[in-house]
Amino acid sequence: MAKIKTSKLSAGQRTVFLCHGTGCVSNEAFAIRKAFEKSIERLQLTDIKVDFTGCHGFCEQGPIVFVQPEGIFYAHVSLDDVEEIVYSHFRDNKPLERLMYKDPSSSEIVPYFKDINFYKKQRHIVLRNCGRINPERIEDYIATDGYQALQKVLFSMTPHQVIDEVKISGLRGRGGAGFPTATKWQFCHDAPSDKKYLICNADEGDPGAFMDRSMMEGDPHSVIEGMAIAAYATGATEGYIYIRAEYPLAVNRTKFAIKEAEERGFLGKNILGSDFSLKIHIKEGAGAFVCGEETALIASIEGRRGMPSSRPPFPTQSGLWGKPTNINNVKTLATVPLIILHGGKSYSQTGTEKNRGTSIFALTGKINCMGLVEVPMGTKLADIIFDIGGGIPNGKKLKAVQTGGPSGGCLPANMINLPVEYEAFANAGSIMGSGGMVVMDEDTCMVDVARFFISFTQSESCGKCVPCRLGTKQMLNILENICQGRGNITDIDLLQNLAQSIKVSSLCGLGQTAPNPVLTTLSYFRDEYEEHINDRRCRAAVCTGLVTYSIIAEKCPGCGLCIRECPVQAVTSSGKKKPVILDQSKCTKCGACFNICRLGAIAVK
Amino acid sequence: MNYLRLNINSREIKVKPGTTVLQAAQASGTYIPTLCADPDLKPHGGCRLCIVEVKGMRNMPTACTTIVSEDMVVNTETEAVHKERRSVIDLIIADHPMDCLTCIKNQRCELQDVAAYLGITERNLPRTIKQKPIDDSNPFFTFNHNYCILCQRCTRTCDEITGVNAIEIINRGYNSKVSTFGDKPLMESICKSCGECVARCPVAALVAKNSIMPTSKIETTCPYCGVGCMMELGIRNGKIVSVEGSRSSQANNGRLCVKGRYGIADFVQHPERLVQPLLRKSNTLIETSWEEALNIVAQKLSAYSGDQIAVIASAKCTNEDNYIVQKFARSVLGTNNIDHCARL
């Protein structure tokens, strides 16, 4: 049995870590790292190292600079700030307060990472290495007990024992449906075949969701190790990582990680000297949302148009090229090494009875702290929104939370004590999905939200089955009519019936869940639909067809800002220092005047 | 052979393993509406009309994609099934031109059949249809996207049966449509104009040009080449007005090529077609009897034998004709100089 050469993280040495996740990289994090290197070299601060990590999950604070071992967290660092940090923090040993994280609720400066509320209330199990190790250095992963689980599996466990351990952990698929992982593995293991495949589903298509991307960018080796263990347990000898081509950084890091793992003997022929071999390929998706559905994903790998097919047969019976295929989500696979290393029982301590472990959400919308959030299953939505997310900005009130991406549901503010659990979400009409969480305040129109999500699923429907292709179009047309003030009261029943039919008769998960935003808004916010139709009124003043802008004469000094801003010359002057005039027949309700006016002299109804 | 037992609408039936619920129902005479299923194509599950209730299965599976298992209990006619089928057909109708009376497929349209079976008497949903382009580039058939219901029988035929893959679905969502590589007109694609897709289109999206309803049908063998495809000629007023492949024929299993399907009527009814032997007398061709023609040929051929003569046969002749030609060359003319044009 080959011994893994272990290494240690450079603990103790003072290191400047640049976040090199997509968010920070798009804000010049590469250049900032170079600037740090140059500046530190120039000052001959030889004991200070410059390094990078994957995503910290707090992308809105990016570019993030993290100084270890003291644990100081700098936010919004720009190229111009580098010198100042280096001089102040490293030469003069005075951490630079100006760039430290400021809590949005209390406006207090929080110097240390460990004290930031956003992180304090999270539990990083799957994201354990993201933001902590260099994803392009396999030694870093090995130093965090990486590939120990694979070694344990290959030399001291049978595939049955591996599956049993995962069963004890209670792990459920993190792709959204929550199917027990061990059961799926067992099906694939039991399917008789000369060849089996393993697929890692990294086709993260939900708008605004980026947990899979962050995993692949920040800790690709834990996914690869999880794949190797899953392949060993199910009998697969070839694996695919199906990843979005729109994630170039993740694709490159994963490619590099596979190469590193192969060089070290963690992948390829006779892994670590055992009889077990696994070849992993990368397949880049062509940007279709539906390819996250497992049968469409398989069709896409096979070179066909990404369209789902009926199940049964399930992929575990007949999948890629007709062979038994086990498909797991990135997060599911990244969890596996931990379960093997510390035992299923240890993993199952986190979470609730039917929902073990943690769940990751991409928290976004009208919330103070946006980003990736990992919490134990069973955590209340309120804890995520208020404790981690820091509540709603500008003193507004919470109106709804949309979970599960475009096919999830909108849960009203009075349900925020709902625990994060597959069943609890399903009973409320929503889904866990891949983990999108959009927070909405009172400025959000729920009819418009339903319209937005249906327009997404409609344009991403593959076109194969009638209910999804034509049913979502019908729903979209009706919702557009309502939003433009052309709704009819019978539309509500029509929407309800259509939504229910599409849910029952669609071929795949896309169609079966597409009506969720409509059904949940209909049941929790029916009064808003009725208002749109009966009173021709949008209380959030979002639906342009129902909104009227007017000038509040007492407040308008006739400064003329809005006259310049109006794209259709609907606002005109009535003389110096006199209120402007708004011609309703010309107004396109774009809201430009409203947004530009600093005196609150434009009313919107 | 092992048989599986299943129960469809309280009737016990036995089928071979691997049979789908749809096939089992059809074999036992139970009608299940469908628009995308075709006996020659793999199950698709796209139109969702053949949904049934199967005891122990969640949701309503499609009969075409569900394989029969022992003691399966299937119900094809429950109220829940009818409700979902009606909502599916409502969606299709809202997106289909409502011009049945003037439609070329009137009374031969499978959408009409299914709508009638489900008792649809009015349009229940707002219209979603918008004007779509018509591909008129092919000389033999028209692709009118306005009528297309995206059952994909055409694309699957082009893939599974002919292996040409000239057409596939492009775009997504409501904008999905059947098209060629690069969304070019059919004539600029690799389409071989065989018309297999036209034969399987359940509606008036793919229709042969100049096709009218025949009053009678005649089964015959295609005269174009030696394969011997059987075809059904549709006759009206003594003229060929339509051509279909015969499903019962083992030579072609109902398939035809562009020549058989679209070339027959033209040449059979061509005014210049030879119907009598012609004899050249002082540089003009004059109609003559078969007897006289054959006598002259026999008389002239008997002047040669062995290496003095060669025989060239035709790919247009049947196998039997070509066999006789070589037999004649070898044993009557005494020559091995026999060849074949090998091309049509």
Coordinates of N, CA and C in Angstrom, one line a residue, chain A residues 428-543:
Chain A
A428 N -44.5 23.4 1.7 CA -44.9 24.8 1.5 C -45.0 25.2 0.1
G429 N -44.8 24.2 -0.8 CA -45.0 24.5 -2.3 C -43.7 24.9 -3.0
S430 N -42.6 24.8 -2.2 CA -41.3 25.2 -2.9 C -40.4 24.0 -2.9
I431 N -39.1 24.2 -3.3 CA -38.2 23.1 -3.3 C -36.8 23.7 -2.8
M432 N -36.0 22.7 -2.4 CA -34.6 23.1 -2.0 C -33.9 23.5 -3.3
G433 N -34.1 22.7 -4.3 CA -33.4 22.9 -5.6 C -31.9 22.9 -5.4
S434 N -31.2 23.6 -6.2 CA -29.8 23.6 -6.0 C -29.4 24.6 -5.0
G435 N -30.3 25.4 -4.5 CA -29.9 26.2 -3.3 C -29.9 27.7 -3.6
G436 N -30.7 28.2 -4.5 CA -30.8 29.7 -4.7 C -31.7 30.2 -3.6
M437 N -31.4 31.4 -3.1 CA -32.3 32.0 -2.1 C -32.4 33.5 -2.4
V438 N -33.5 33.9 -2.9 CA -33.7 35.3 -3.2 C -34.6 36.0 -2.2
V439 N -34.1 37.0 -1.5 CA -34.9 37.7 -0.5 C -35.5 38.9 -1.2
M440 N -36.9 39.1 -0.9 CA -37.6 40.1 -1.5 C -38.2 41.1 -0.5
D441 N -38.1 42.3 -0.7 CA -38.7 43.3 0.2 C -40.0 43.8 -0.4
E442 N -40.6 44.8 0.3 CA -42.0 45.2 0.0 C -42.0 46.0 -1.4
D443 N -40.8 46.3 -1.9 CA -40.8 46.9 -3.3 C -40.9 45.9 -4.4
T444 N -41.1 44.6 -4.0 CA -41.1 43.6 -5.0 C -42.6 43.2 -5.3
C445 N -42.9 43.2 -6.6 CA -44.3 42.8 -7.0 C -44.3 41.3 -7.2
M446 N -45.1 40.6 -6.5 CA -45.1 39.1 -6.6 C -45.6 38.6 -8.0
V447 N -46.5 39.3 -8.6 CA -47.0 38.9 -9.9 C -45.8 39.0 -10.9
D448 N -45.1 40.1 -10.8 CA -43.9 40.3 -11.7 C -42.8 39.3 -11.4
V449 N -42.7 38.9 -10.2 CA -41.7 37.8 -9.8 C -42.1 36.5 -10.5
A450 N -43.4 36.2 -10.4 CA -43.9 34.9 -11.1 C -43.6 35.0 -12.6
R451 N -43.9 36.2 -13.2 CA -43.7 36.4 -14.6 C -42.3 36.2 -15.0
F452 N -41.4 36.8 -14.1 CA -40.0 36.7 -14.4 C -39.5 35.3 -14.4
F453 N -39.9 34.5 -13.4 CA -39.4 33.1 -13.4 C -40.0 32.3 -14.5
I454 N -41.3 32.5 -14.8 CA -41.9 31.7 -15.9 C -41.2 32.1 -17.2
S455 N -40.8 33.4 -17.4 CA -40.2 33.7 -18.6 C -38.8 33.0 -18.8
F456 N -38.2 32.8 -17.6 CA -36.9 32.0 -17.6 C -37.2 30.5 -18.0
T457 N -38.1 29.9 -17.3 CA -38.3 28.5 -17.6 C -38.9 28.3 -19.0
Q458 N -39.7 29.2 -19.4 CA -40.2 29.1 -20.8 C -39.1 29.2 -21.8
S459 N -38.2 30.1 -21.6 CA -37.2 30.2 -22.7 C -36.1 29.1 -22.5
E460 N -36.1 28.4 -21.4 CA -35.1 27.3 -21.2 C -35.8 25.9 -21.4
S461 N -37.1 25.9 -21.6 CA -37.7 24.6 -21.9 C -37.1 24.0 -23.2
C462 N -36.9 22.7 -23.2 CA -36.2 22.1 -24.3 C -37.1 22.0 -25.5
G463 N -38.4 22.1 -25.3 CA -39.4 22.0 -26.4 C -39.9 20.6 -26.7
K464 N -39.4 19.6 -25.9 CA -39.8 18.2 -26.3 C -41.3 18.0 -25.9
C465 N -41.6 18.3 -24.7 CA -43.0 17.9 -24.3 C -44.0 19.1 -24.4
V466 N -45.2 18.8 -24.7 CA -46.2 19.8 -24.9 C -46.5 20.7 -23.7
P467 N -46.7 20.1 -22.5 CA -47.1 20.9 -21.4 C -46.1 22.0 -21.0
C468 N -44.8 21.6 -21.1 CA -43.7 22.5 -20.7 C -43.5 23.6 -21.8
R469 N -43.5 23.1 -23.1 CA -43.3 24.1 -24.2 C -44.4 25.1 -24.4
L470 N -45.6 24.6 -24.4 CA -46.8 25.4 -24.7 C -47.4 25.9 -23.4
G471 N -47.4 25.1 -22.4 CA -48.1 25.5 -21.1 C -47.4 26.7 -20.5
T472 N -46.1 26.7 -20.5 CA -45.4 27.8 -19.8 C -45.6 29.0 -20.7
K473 N -45.7 28.9 -22.0 CA -46.0 30.0 -22.9 C -47.3 30.6 -22.5
Q474 N -48.3 29.8 -22.4 CA -49.7 30.3 -22.0 C -49.6 31.0 -20.7
M475 N -48.9 30.4 -19.7 CA -48.8 31.1 -18.4 C -48.1 32.4 -18.5
L476 N -47.1 32.4 -19.3 CA -46.3 33.7 -19.5 C -47.2 34.8 -20.1
N477 N -47.9 34.4 -21.2 CA -48.8 35.4 -21.8 C -49.8 35.9 -20.8
I478 N -50.4 35.1 -20.0 CA -51.4 35.5 -19.1 C -50.8 36.5 -18.0
L479 N -49.6 36.1 -17.5 CA -48.9 36.9 -16.5 C -48.5 38.3 -17.1
E480 N -48.1 38.2 -18.4 CA -47.7 39.5 -19.0 C -48.9 40.4 -19.1
N481 N -50.0 39.8 -19.5 CA -51.3 40.6 -19.6 C -51.6 41.2 -18.3
I482 N -51.5 40.4 -17.2 CA -51.9 40.9 -15.9 C -51.0 42.1 -15.5
C483 N -49.7 41.9 -15.8 CA -48.7 42.9 -15.4 C -48.9 44.2 -16.2
Q484 N -49.4 44.0 -17.4 CA -49.6 45.2 -18.3 C -51.0 45.8 -18.1
G485 N -51.7 45.3 -17.1 CA -53.1 45.9 -16.9 C -54.1 45.4 -17.8
R486 N -53.9 44.3 -18.5 CA -54.9 43.7 -19.4 C -55.5 42.4 -18.8
G487 N -55.3 42.2 -17.5 CA -55.8 40.9 -16.9 C -57.3 40.8 -16.8
N488 N -57.7 39.6 -16.7 CA -59.1 39.3 -16.5 C -59.3 38.5 -15.3
I489 N -60.3 38.6 -14.5 CA -60.4 37.9 -13.3 C -60.5 36.4 -13.5
T490 N -60.9 35.9 -14.7 CA -60.9 34.5 -14.9 C -59.5 34.0 -15.2
D491 N -58.5 34.9 -15.4 CA -57.2 34.5 -15.6 C -56.6 33.7 -14.4
I492 N -57.1 34.1 -13.2 CA -56.5 33.4 -12.0 C -56.8 31.9 -12.0
D493 N -58.1 31.6 -12.3 CA -58.4 30.2 -12.3 C -57.7 29.5 -13.5
L494 N -57.6 30.2 -14.6 CA -56.9 29.6 -15.8 C -55.4 29.3 -15.4
L495 N -54.8 30.2 -14.8 CA -53.4 30.0 -14.4 C -53.2 28.8 -13.4
Q496 N -54.2 28.8 -12.5 CA -54.2 27.7 -11.5 C -54.3 26.3 -12.2
N497 N -55.2 26.3 -13.1 CA -55.5 25.0 -13.8 C -54.3 24.6 -14.7
L498 N -53.8 25.6 -15.4 CA -52.6 25.4 -16.3 C -51.4 24.9 -15.4
A499 N -51.2 25.6 -14.4 CA -50.0 25.3 -13.5 C -50.1 23.8 -13.0
Q500 N -51.3 23.4 -12.6 CA -51.5 22.1 -12.1 C -51.3 21.0 -13.1
S501 N -51.8 21.3 -14.3 CA -51.7 20.3 -15.4 C -50.2 20.2 -15.8
I502 N -49.5 21.3 -15.9 CA -48.1 21.3 -16.3 C -47.3 20.5 -15.3
K503 N -47.6 20.7 -14.0 CA -46.9 19.9 -13.0 C -47.1 18.4 -13.1
V504 N -48.3 18.0 -13.4 CA -48.6 16.6 -13.5 C -48.1 16.0 -14.8
S505 N -48.3 16.7 -15.9 CA -48.1 15.9 -17.2 C -46.8 16.2 -17.9
S506 N -45.9 17.1 -17.3 CA -44.6 17.3 -18.0 C -43.7 16.1 -17.9
L507 N -42.8 16.1 -18.8 CA -41.9 14.9 -18.9 C -40.8 15.0 -17.8
C508 N -40.2 16.1 -17.6 CA -39.0 16.1 -16.7 C -39.2 17.1 -15.6
G509 N -38.2 17.1 -14.7 CA -38.3 18.0 -13.6 C -38.4 19.5 -13.9
L510 N -37.9 19.9 -15.1 CA -38.0 21.3 -15.4 C -39.5 21.7 -15.5
G511 N -40.3 20.9 -16.3 CA -41.7 21.2 -16.5 C -42.5 21.0 -15.2
Q512 N -42.1 19.9 -14.5 CA -42.9 19.6 -13.3 C -42.7 20.6 -12.2
T513 N -41.6 21.4 -12.2 CA -41.5 22.3 -11.1 C -41.7 23.8 -11.7
A514 N -41.7 24.0 -13.0 CA -41.8 25.3 -13.5 C -43.0 26.1 -13.0
P515 N -44.1 25.5 -12.7 CA -45.3 26.3 -12.2 C -45.1 26.7 -10.7
N516 N -44.1 26.2 -10.0 CA -44.0 26.5 -8.6 C -44.1 28.0 -8.2
P517 N -43.4 28.9 -8.9 CA -43.5 30.3 -8.6 C -44.9 30.8 -8.8
V518 N -45.6 30.3 -9.8 CA -47.0 30.8 -10.0 C -47.9 30.2 -8.9
L519 N -47.8 29.0 -8.6 CA -48.7 28.3 -7.6 C -48.5 28.9 -6.2
T520 N -47.2 29.2 -5.9 CA -47.0 29.7 -4.5 C -47.4 31.2 -4.4
T521 N -47.1 32.0 -5.5 CA -47.6 33.4 -5.4 C -49.1 33.4 -5.4
L522 N -49.7 32.5 -6.1 CA -51.2 32.5 -6.2 C -51.7 32.1 -4.8
S523 N -51.1 31.2 -4.1 CA -51.7 30.8 -2.8 C -51.3 31.8 -1.7
Y524 N -50.1 32.4 -1.8 CA -49.7 33.3 -0.6 C -50.0 34.8 -0.9
F525 N -50.0 35.1 -2.2 CA -50.2 36.5 -2.6 C -51.3 36.8 -3.6
R526 N -52.4 36.0 -3.4 CA -53.5 36.1 -4.3 C -54.1 37.5 -4.4
D527 N -54.0 38.2 -3.2 CA -54.6 39.5 -3.2 C -53.9 40.5 -4.2
E528 N -52.6 40.2 -4.4 CA -51.8 41.1 -5.3 C -52.3 40.8 -6.8
Y529 N -52.6 39.6 -7.1 CA -53.1 39.3 -8.4 C -54.5 40.0 -8.6
E530 N -55.3 39.9 -7.6 CA -56.6 40.5 -7.7 C -56.5 42.0 -7.8
E531 N -55.6 42.6 -7.1 CA -55.4 44.0 -7.2 C -55.0 44.4 -8.6
H532 N -54.1 43.7 -9.2 CA -53.6 44.0 -10.5 C -54.8 43.9 -11.5
I533 N -55.7 42.9 -11.3 CA -56.7 42.7 -12.3 C -57.9 43.6 -12.0
N534 N -58.4 43.7 -10.7 CA -59.6 44.4 -10.4 C -59.3 45.9 -10.3
D535 N -58.3 46.3 -9.6 CA -58.0 47.7 -9.3 C -57.0 48.3 -10.2
R536 N -56.5 47.5 -11.2 CA -55.4 47.9 -12.1 C -54.3 48.6 -11.3
R537 N -53.9 48.0 -10.2 CA -52.9 48.6 -9.3 C -51.8 47.6 -9.0
C538 N -50.6 48.1 -9.0 CA -49.4 47.3 -8.6 C -48.9 48.0 -7.3
R539 N -49.1 47.4 -6.2 CA -48.7 48.1 -4.9 C -47.2 48.3 -4.8
A540 N -46.4 47.5 -5.4 CA -45.0 47.7 -5.4 C -44.5 48.7 -6.4
A541 N -45.4 49.1 -7.3 CA -45.1 50.1 -8.3 C -44.0 49.5 -9.2
V542 N -44.1 48.3 -9.6 CA -43.1 47.6 -10.4 C -43.7 47.5 -11.9
C543 N -45.0 47.0 -12.0 CA -45.5 46.7 -13.3 C -45.8 48.0 -14.0

